[in-house]
């Protein structure tokens, strides 16, 4: 699963985090992914999800230079299925190792979290890259995608997943860069479910705007892919993005 849970901001009025957090957690619990990549949670939001998602562990660092001061792009996993071997957060910039660095024409620091997980049953490794590309900087999106692809292609051991909010659609340069080395799950699945979008305005779907993607290495088989349009009691969506769930073997 990849899920942009929307940063907690007072600008959202009735859709602020405290009104949505139970619905976000319930959505994750219901779909029960073995691995979930999140985008945009602040430290307090991540704490809320840890409290509500018993059995999941999360790794990743804030995008800001001061720990816990900004948005996270964490990788979560079911601890009963996986253990984290190691993880890192790197910045999508000319200086990936410098915390808080802003790349190219981006408006904010942007990061990718890489987590290497060991399957407790099979012993095999799964290497997950969770990404949030910039929403305005075209060059930053393209160069950020290049950096992620370079690191993902360089994985020497383990099956690779690249997932997240790419702020671009299929056919746009960042998407095509990643699709040149990995399969877009939506393009290869025999069973695609849900609306033709991954965006909402909390009340309604925003048609024909899929910017949340899951890319897989050629050693995965995609069984199904879904944009999950779960709503809660008053008809609102838990976030301004839909979670995208992919079943793999």
mmCIF file of C-alpha atoms in Angstrom:
data_model
loop_
_atom_site.group_PDB
_atom_site.id
_atom_site.type_symbol
_atom_site.label_atom_id
_atom_site.label_comp_id
_atom_site.label_asym_id
_atom_site.label_seq_id
_atom_site.Cartn_x
_atom_site.Cartn_y
_atom_site.Cartn_z
ATOM 1 C CA UNK A 1 0.000 0.000 0.000
ATOM 2 C CA UNK A 2 1.003 3.586 -0.645
ATOM 3 C CA UNK A 3 -1.019 6.267 1.124
ATOM 4 C CA UNK A 4 -0.589 10.031 1.314
ATOM 5 C CA UNK A 5 -2.399 10.763 4.581
ATOM 6 C CA UNK A 6 -2.316 14.588 4.197
ATOM 7 C CA UNK A 7 -0.259 16.712 6.570
ATOM 8 C CA UNK A 8 -2.039 18.095 9.636
ATOM 9 C CA UNK A 9 -2.782 21.741 8.868
ATOM 10 C CA UNK A 10 -5.386 24.161 10.270
ATOM 11 C CA UNK A 11 -6.117 25.209 6.684
ATOM 12 C CA UNK A 12 -8.176 22.036 6.317
ATOM 13 C CA UNK A 13 -10.820 23.219 8.824
ATOM 14 C CA UNK A 14 -13.296 20.344 9.227
ATOM 15 C CA UNK A 15 -10.777 17.975 7.631
ATOM 16 C CA UNK A 16 -7.968 18.535 10.133
ATOM 17 C CA UNK A 17 -6.138 15.443 11.277
ATOM 18 C CA UNK A 18 -7.981 14.879 14.575
ATOM 19 C CA UNK A 19 -11.195 14.384 12.596
ATOM 20 C CA UNK A 20 -9.572 11.945 10.160
ATOM 21 C CA UNK A 21 -6.990 9.934 12.068
ATOM 22 C CA UNK A 22 -9.314 7.128 13.124
ATOM 23 C CA UNK A 23 -10.594 6.747 9.561
ATOM 24 C CA UNK A 24 -7.058 6.693 8.132
ATOM 25 C CA UNK A 25 -6.005 4.032 10.631
ATOM 26 C CA UNK A 26 -9.173 2.025 10.019
ATOM 27 C CA UNK A 27 -8.517 2.065 6.276
ATOM 28 C CA UNK A 28 -5.020 0.665 6.771
ATOM 29 C CA UNK A 29 -6.242 -1.944 9.270
ATOM 30 C CA UNK A 30 -9.009 -3.107 6.948
ATOM 31 C CA UNK A 31 -6.770 -3.584 3.915
ATOM 32 C CA UNK A 32 -4.040 -5.027 6.170
ATOM 33 C CA UNK A 33 -1.020 -4.523 3.899
ATOM 34 C CA UNK A 34 2.203 -6.287 4.806
ATOM 35 C CA UNK A 35 4.036 -3.115 3.747
ATOM 36 C CA UNK A 36 2.691 0.444 3.694
ATOM 37 C CA UNK A 37 4.468 3.564 2.501
ATOM 38 C CA UNK A 38 3.071 6.828 3.853
ATOM 39 C CA UNK A 39 3.560 10.403 2.740
ATOM 40 C CA UNK A 40 3.168 13.691 4.639
ATOM 41 C CA UNK A 41 2.615 12.636 8.285
ATOM 42 C CA UNK A 42 4.177 14.865 10.912
ATOM 43 C CA UNK A 43 5.707 13.237 13.992
ATOM 44 C CA UNK A 44 2.488 13.590 15.996
ATOM 45 C CA UNK A 45 0.467 12.042 13.162
ATOM 46 C CA UNK A 46 2.871 9.142 12.955
ATOM 47 C CA UNK A 47 2.552 8.672 16.714
ATOM 48 C CA UNK A 48 -1.238 8.554 16.319
ATOM 49 C CA UNK A 49 -0.921 5.879 13.652
ATOM 50 C CA UNK A 50 1.533 3.828 15.686
ATOM 51 C CA UNK A 51 -0.971 3.883 18.544
ATOM 52 C CA UNK A 52 -3.833 2.792 16.299
ATOM 53 C CA UNK A 53 -1.969 0.310 14.108
ATOM 54 C CA UNK A 54 -0.833 -2.226 16.631
ATOM 55 C CA UNK A 55 1.466 -4.743 15.019
ATOM 56 C CA UNK A 56 3.030 -2.280 12.570
ATOM 57 C CA UNK A 57 6.467 -0.720 12.859
ATOM 58 C CA UNK A 58 7.609 2.388 10.979
ATOM 59 C CA UNK A 59 11.046 3.567 9.860
ATOM 60 C CA UNK A 60 12.114 6.861 8.319
ATOM 61 C CA UNK A 61 13.320 10.343 9.157
ATOM 62 C CA UNK A 62 11.722 13.780 8.890
ATOM 63 C CA UNK A 63 12.510 15.703 5.722
ATOM 64 C CA UNK A 64 13.556 18.737 7.788
ATOM 65 C CA UNK A 65 17.083 19.224 9.079
ATOM 66 C CA UNK A 66 15.814 19.035 12.668
ATOM 67 C CA UNK A 67 14.440 15.595 13.541
ATOM 68 C CA UNK A 68 10.645 15.545 14.035
ATOM 69 C CA UNK A 69 10.235 19.083 12.659
ATOM 70 C CA UNK A 70 8.730 18.269 9.268
ATOM 71 C CA UNK A 71 6.884 15.719 7.179
ATOM 72 C CA UNK A 72 7.926 12.071 7.083
ATOM 73 C CA UNK A 73 7.855 9.573 4.223
ATOM 74 C CA UNK A 74 7.973 6.432 6.369
ATOM 75 C CA UNK A 75 7.899 2.766 5.467
ATOM 76 C CA UNK A 76 5.626 0.691 7.672
ATOM 77 C CA UNK A 77 5.570 -3.084 7.893
ATOM 78 C CA UNK A 78 3.792 -5.844 9.806
ATOM 79 C CA UNK A 79 6.245 -6.956 12.458
ATOM 80 C CA UNK A 80 4.779 -10.467 12.479
ATOM 81 C CA UNK A 81 5.768 -10.864 8.821
ATOM 82 C CA UNK A 82 8.940 -8.776 8.480
ATOM 83 C CA UNK A 83 11.861 -7.476 10.435
ATOM 84 C CA UNK A 84 13.778 -4.366 9.386
ATOM 85 C CA UNK A 85 17.382 -5.207 8.514
ATOM 86 C CA UNK A 86 18.317 -1.585 7.907
ATOM 87 C CA UNK A 87 16.893 1.672 6.599
ATOM 88 C CA UNK A 88 17.913 5.134 5.504
ATOM 89 C CA UNK A 89 16.350 8.425 4.487
ATOM 90 C CA UNK A 90 18.046 10.363 1.705
ATOM 91 C CA UNK A 91 17.236 13.771 0.281
ATOM 92 C CA UNK A 92 16.168 14.254 -3.318
ATOM 93 C CA UNK A 93 18.747 16.905 -4.082
ATOM 94 C CA UNK A 94 22.264 17.349 -5.432
ATOM 95 C CA UNK A 95 23.458 16.459 -1.903
ATOM 96 C CA UNK A 96 21.348 13.453 -0.831
ATOM 97 C CA UNK A 97 23.222 12.985 2.436
ATOM 98 C CA UNK A 98 22.696 16.532 3.707
ATOM 99 C CA UNK A 99 19.620 16.748 5.913
ATOM 100 C CA UNK A 100 17.105 19.363 4.881
ATOM 101 C CA UNK A 101 18.699 19.997 1.479
ATOM 102 C CA UNK A 102 16.389 21.300 -1.250
ATOM 103 C CA UNK A 103 16.982 20.023 -4.768
ATOM 104 C CA UNK A 104 16.808 21.871 -8.077
ATOM 105 C CA UNK A 105 13.536 23.846 -8.373
ATOM 106 C CA UNK A 106 11.706 22.128 -5.498
ATOM 107 C CA UNK A 107 9.647 24.195 -3.084
ATOM 108 C CA UNK A 108 10.466 22.001 -0.065
ATOM 109 C CA UNK A 109 13.030 19.415 1.004
ATOM 110 C CA UNK A 110 11.965 16.096 -0.483
ATOM 111 C CA UNK A 111 13.057 12.667 0.702
ATOM 112 C CA UNK A 112 12.961 8.969 -0.034
ATOM 113 C CA UNK A 113 13.000 6.339 2.696
ATOM 114 C CA UNK A 114 14.654 3.033 1.829
ATOM 115 C CA UNK A 115 13.901 0.056 4.072
ATOM 116 C CA UNK A 116 15.366 -3.418 3.700
ATOM 117 C CA UNK A 117 12.989 -5.951 5.229
ATOM 118 C CA UNK A 118 13.556 -9.647 5.866
ATOM 119 C CA UNK A 119 10.614 -11.991 5.492
ATOM 120 C CA UNK A 120 10.431 -14.029 8.696
ATOM 121 C CA UNK A 121 8.937 -16.993 6.822
ATOM 122 C CA UNK A 122 11.056 -17.248 3.684
ATOM 123 C CA UNK A 123 14.150 -15.345 4.783
ATOM 124 C CA UNK A 124 14.188 -13.352 1.546
ATOM 125 C CA UNK A 125 14.719 -9.603 1.469
ATOM 126 C CA UNK A 126 12.314 -6.958 0.210
ATOM 127 C CA UNK A 127 13.777 -3.507 -0.435
ATOM 128 C CA UNK A 128 11.185 -0.728 -0.302
ATOM 129 C CA UNK A 129 11.703 2.816 -1.577
ATOM 130 C CA UNK A 130 8.990 5.224 -0.390
ATOM 131 C CA UNK A 131 8.957 8.513 -2.289
ATOM 132 C CA UNK A 132 7.273 11.921 -2.259
ATOM 133 C CA UNK A 133 8.288 14.071 -5.215
ATOM 134 C CA UNK A 134 7.822 17.836 -5.269
ATOM 135 C CA UNK A 135 4.405 19.188 -6.227
ATOM 136 C CA UNK A 136 5.675 22.193 -8.218
ATOM 137 C CA UNK A 137 9.266 21.715 -9.389
ATOM 138 C CA UNK A 138 9.316 19.849 -12.710
ATOM 139 C CA UNK A 139 13.090 19.536 -12.722
ATOM 140 C CA UNK A 140 13.033 18.394 -9.101
ATOM 141 C CA UNK A 141 10.511 15.673 -9.917
ATOM 142 C CA UNK A 142 12.538 14.416 -12.863
ATOM 143 C CA UNK A 143 15.898 14.544 -11.114
ATOM 144 C CA UNK A 144 14.430 13.092 -7.938
ATOM 145 C CA UNK A 145 13.019 10.174 -9.916
ATOM 146 C CA UNK A 146 16.432 9.669 -11.538
ATOM 147 C CA UNK A 147 18.084 9.513 -8.124
ATOM 148 C CA UNK A 148 15.553 7.018 -6.778
ATOM 149 C CA UNK A 149 15.819 4.863 -9.901
ATOM 150 C CA UNK A 150 19.609 4.863 -9.691
ATOM 151 C CA UNK A 151 19.532 3.649 -6.103
ATOM 152 C CA UNK A 152 16.770 1.122 -6.703
ATOM 153 C CA UNK A 153 18.507 -0.367 -9.750
ATOM 154 C CA UNK A 154 21.675 -0.607 -7.669
ATOM 155 C CA UNK A 155 20.117 -2.956 -5.112
ATOM 156 C CA UNK A 156 22.269 -6.075 -5.143
ATOM 157 C CA UNK A 157 20.104 -8.433 -3.097
ATOM 158 C CA UNK A 158 16.352 -8.453 -2.575
ATOM 159 C CA UNK A 159 13.112 -7.810 -4.443
ATOM 160 C CA UNK A 160 12.493 -4.109 -5.039
ATOM 161 C CA UNK A 161 9.374 -1.975 -4.595
ATOM 162 C CA UNK A 162 9.251 1.744 -5.411
ATOM 163 C CA UNK A 163 6.066 3.416 -4.258
ATOM 164 C CA UNK A 164 4.675 6.770 -3.233
ATOM 165 C CA UNK A 165 3.204 10.089 -4.275
ATOM 166 C CA UNK A 166 5.067 11.070 -7.432
ATOM 167 C CA UNK A 167 2.991 14.179 -8.169
ATOM 168 C CA UNK A 168 2.880 13.084 -11.801
ATOM 169 C CA UNK A 169 0.782 10.859 -13.993
ATOM 170 C CA UNK A 170 1.680 7.940 -16.232
ATOM 171 C CA UNK A 171 3.440 9.304 -19.301
ATOM 172 C CA UNK A 172 5.048 12.218 -17.475
ATOM 173 C CA UNK A 173 8.882 12.245 -17.445
ATOM 174 C CA UNK A 174 9.407 11.112 -13.802
ATOM 175 C CA UNK A 175 6.978 8.230 -14.248
ATOM 176 C CA UNK A 176 8.562 7.180 -17.535
ATOM 177 C CA UNK A 177 12.031 7.233 -15.990
ATOM 178 C CA UNK A 178 10.989 4.747 -13.332
ATOM 179 C CA UNK A 179 8.895 2.710 -15.767
ATOM 180 C CA UNK A 180 12.002 2.235 -17.924
ATOM 181 C CA UNK A 181 13.489 0.061 -15.172
ATOM 182 C CA UNK A 182 10.457 -1.170 -13.214
ATOM 183 C CA UNK A 183 6.876 -2.185 -13.971
ATOM 184 C CA UNK A 184 4.056 0.156 -13.003
ATOM 185 C CA UNK A 185 1.716 -2.228 -11.184
ATOM 186 C CA UNK A 186 -1.316 -0.627 -12.787
ATOM 187 C CA UNK A 187 0.055 -1.193 -16.279
ATOM 188 C CA UNK A 188 0.696 -4.910 -15.778
ATOM 189 C CA UNK A 189 -2.036 -6.051 -13.409
ATOM 190 C CA UNK A 190 -4.722 -8.421 -14.716
ATOM 191 C CA UNK A 191 -7.182 -6.958 -12.187
ATOM 192 C CA UNK A 192 -7.408 -3.187 -11.690
ATOM 193 C CA UNK A 193 -10.107 -1.945 -9.326
ATOM 194 C CA UNK A 194 -11.450 1.407 -8.243
ATOM 195 C CA UNK A 195 -11.747 4.886 -9.727
ATOM 196 C CA UNK A 196 -9.450 6.342 -12.360
ATOM 197 C CA UNK A 197 -7.862 8.702 -9.854
ATOM 198 C CA UNK A 198 -5.919 8.746 -6.606
ATOM 199 C CA UNK A 199 -6.987 12.272 -5.550
ATOM 200 C CA UNK A 200 -9.911 13.714 -3.614
ATOM 201 C CA UNK A 201 -10.972 17.054 -2.168
ATOM 202 C CA UNK A 202 -12.219 15.116 0.901
ATOM 203 C CA UNK A 203 -15.841 15.345 -0.325
ATOM 204 C CA UNK A 204 -15.484 14.231 -3.933
ATOM 205 C CA UNK A 205 -13.075 12.378 -6.149
ATOM 206 C CA UNK A 206 -10.984 14.493 -8.511
ATOM 207 C CA UNK A 207 -11.430 12.675 -11.809
ATOM 208 C CA UNK A 208 -8.601 11.314 -13.947
ATOM 209 C CA UNK A 209 -5.694 12.279 -11.705
ATOM 210 C CA UNK A 210 -3.635 9.271 -10.663
ATOM 211 C CA UNK A 211 -0.343 10.428 -9.145
ATOM 212 C CA UNK A 212 0.212 7.684 -6.561
ATOM 213 C CA UNK A 213 2.016 4.704 -8.028
ATOM 214 C CA UNK A 214 3.615 1.377 -7.166
ATOM 215 C CA UNK A 215 6.549 0.153 -9.274
ATOM 216 C CA UNK A 216 7.863 -3.396 -8.979
ATOM 217 C CA UNK A 217 10.907 -5.308 -10.125
ATOM 218 C CA UNK A 218 10.541 -8.069 -12.718
ATOM 219 C CA UNK A 219 10.806 -10.743 -10.022
ATOM 220 C CA UNK A 220 7.325 -9.813 -8.762
ATOM 221 C CA UNK A 221 3.979 -10.920 -10.197
ATOM 222 C CA UNK A 222 1.214 -8.341 -9.828
ATOM 223 C CA UNK A 223 -2.015 -10.137 -8.946
ATOM 224 C CA UNK A 224 -4.205 -7.050 -8.506
ATOM 225 C CA UNK A 225 -4.108 -3.302 -8.005
ATOM 226 C CA UNK A 226 -6.767 -1.041 -6.491
ATOM 227 C CA UNK A 227 -7.361 2.630 -5.763
ATOM 228 C CA UNK A 228 -9.412 2.271 -2.591
ATOM 229 C CA UNK A 229 -12.237 4.801 -2.320
ATOM 230 C CA UNK A 230 -13.204 4.078 1.299
ATOM 231 C CA UNK A 231 -15.327 6.803 2.905
ATOM 232 C CA UNK A 232 -16.363 7.322 6.495
ATOM 233 C CA UNK A 233 -19.696 8.084 8.156
ATOM 234 C CA UNK A 234 -20.457 11.516 6.722
ATOM 235 C CA UNK A 235 -19.329 10.580 3.222
ATOM 236 C CA UNK A 236 -15.897 12.190 3.405
ATOM 237 C CA UNK A 237 -12.650 10.574 2.353
ATOM 238 C CA UNK A 238 -10.013 10.147 5.075
ATOM 239 C CA UNK A 239 -7.392 12.027 3.034
ATOM 240 C CA UNK A 240 -6.991 14.085 -0.120
ATOM 241 C CA UNK A 241 -5.387 10.992 -1.662
ATOM 242 C CA UNK A 242 -6.735 7.475 -2.017
ATOM 243 C CA UNK A 243 -4.597 4.601 -0.811
ATOM 244 C CA UNK A 244 -3.334 2.392 -3.617
ATOM 245 C CA UNK A 245 -3.110 -1.299 -2.743
ATOM 246 C CA UNK A 246 -1.228 -3.876 -4.798
ATOM 247 C CA UNK A 247 -1.301 -7.640 -4.244
ATOM 248 C CA UNK A 248 2.014 -9.251 -5.215
ATOM 249 C CA UNK A 249 3.470 -12.733 -5.394
#
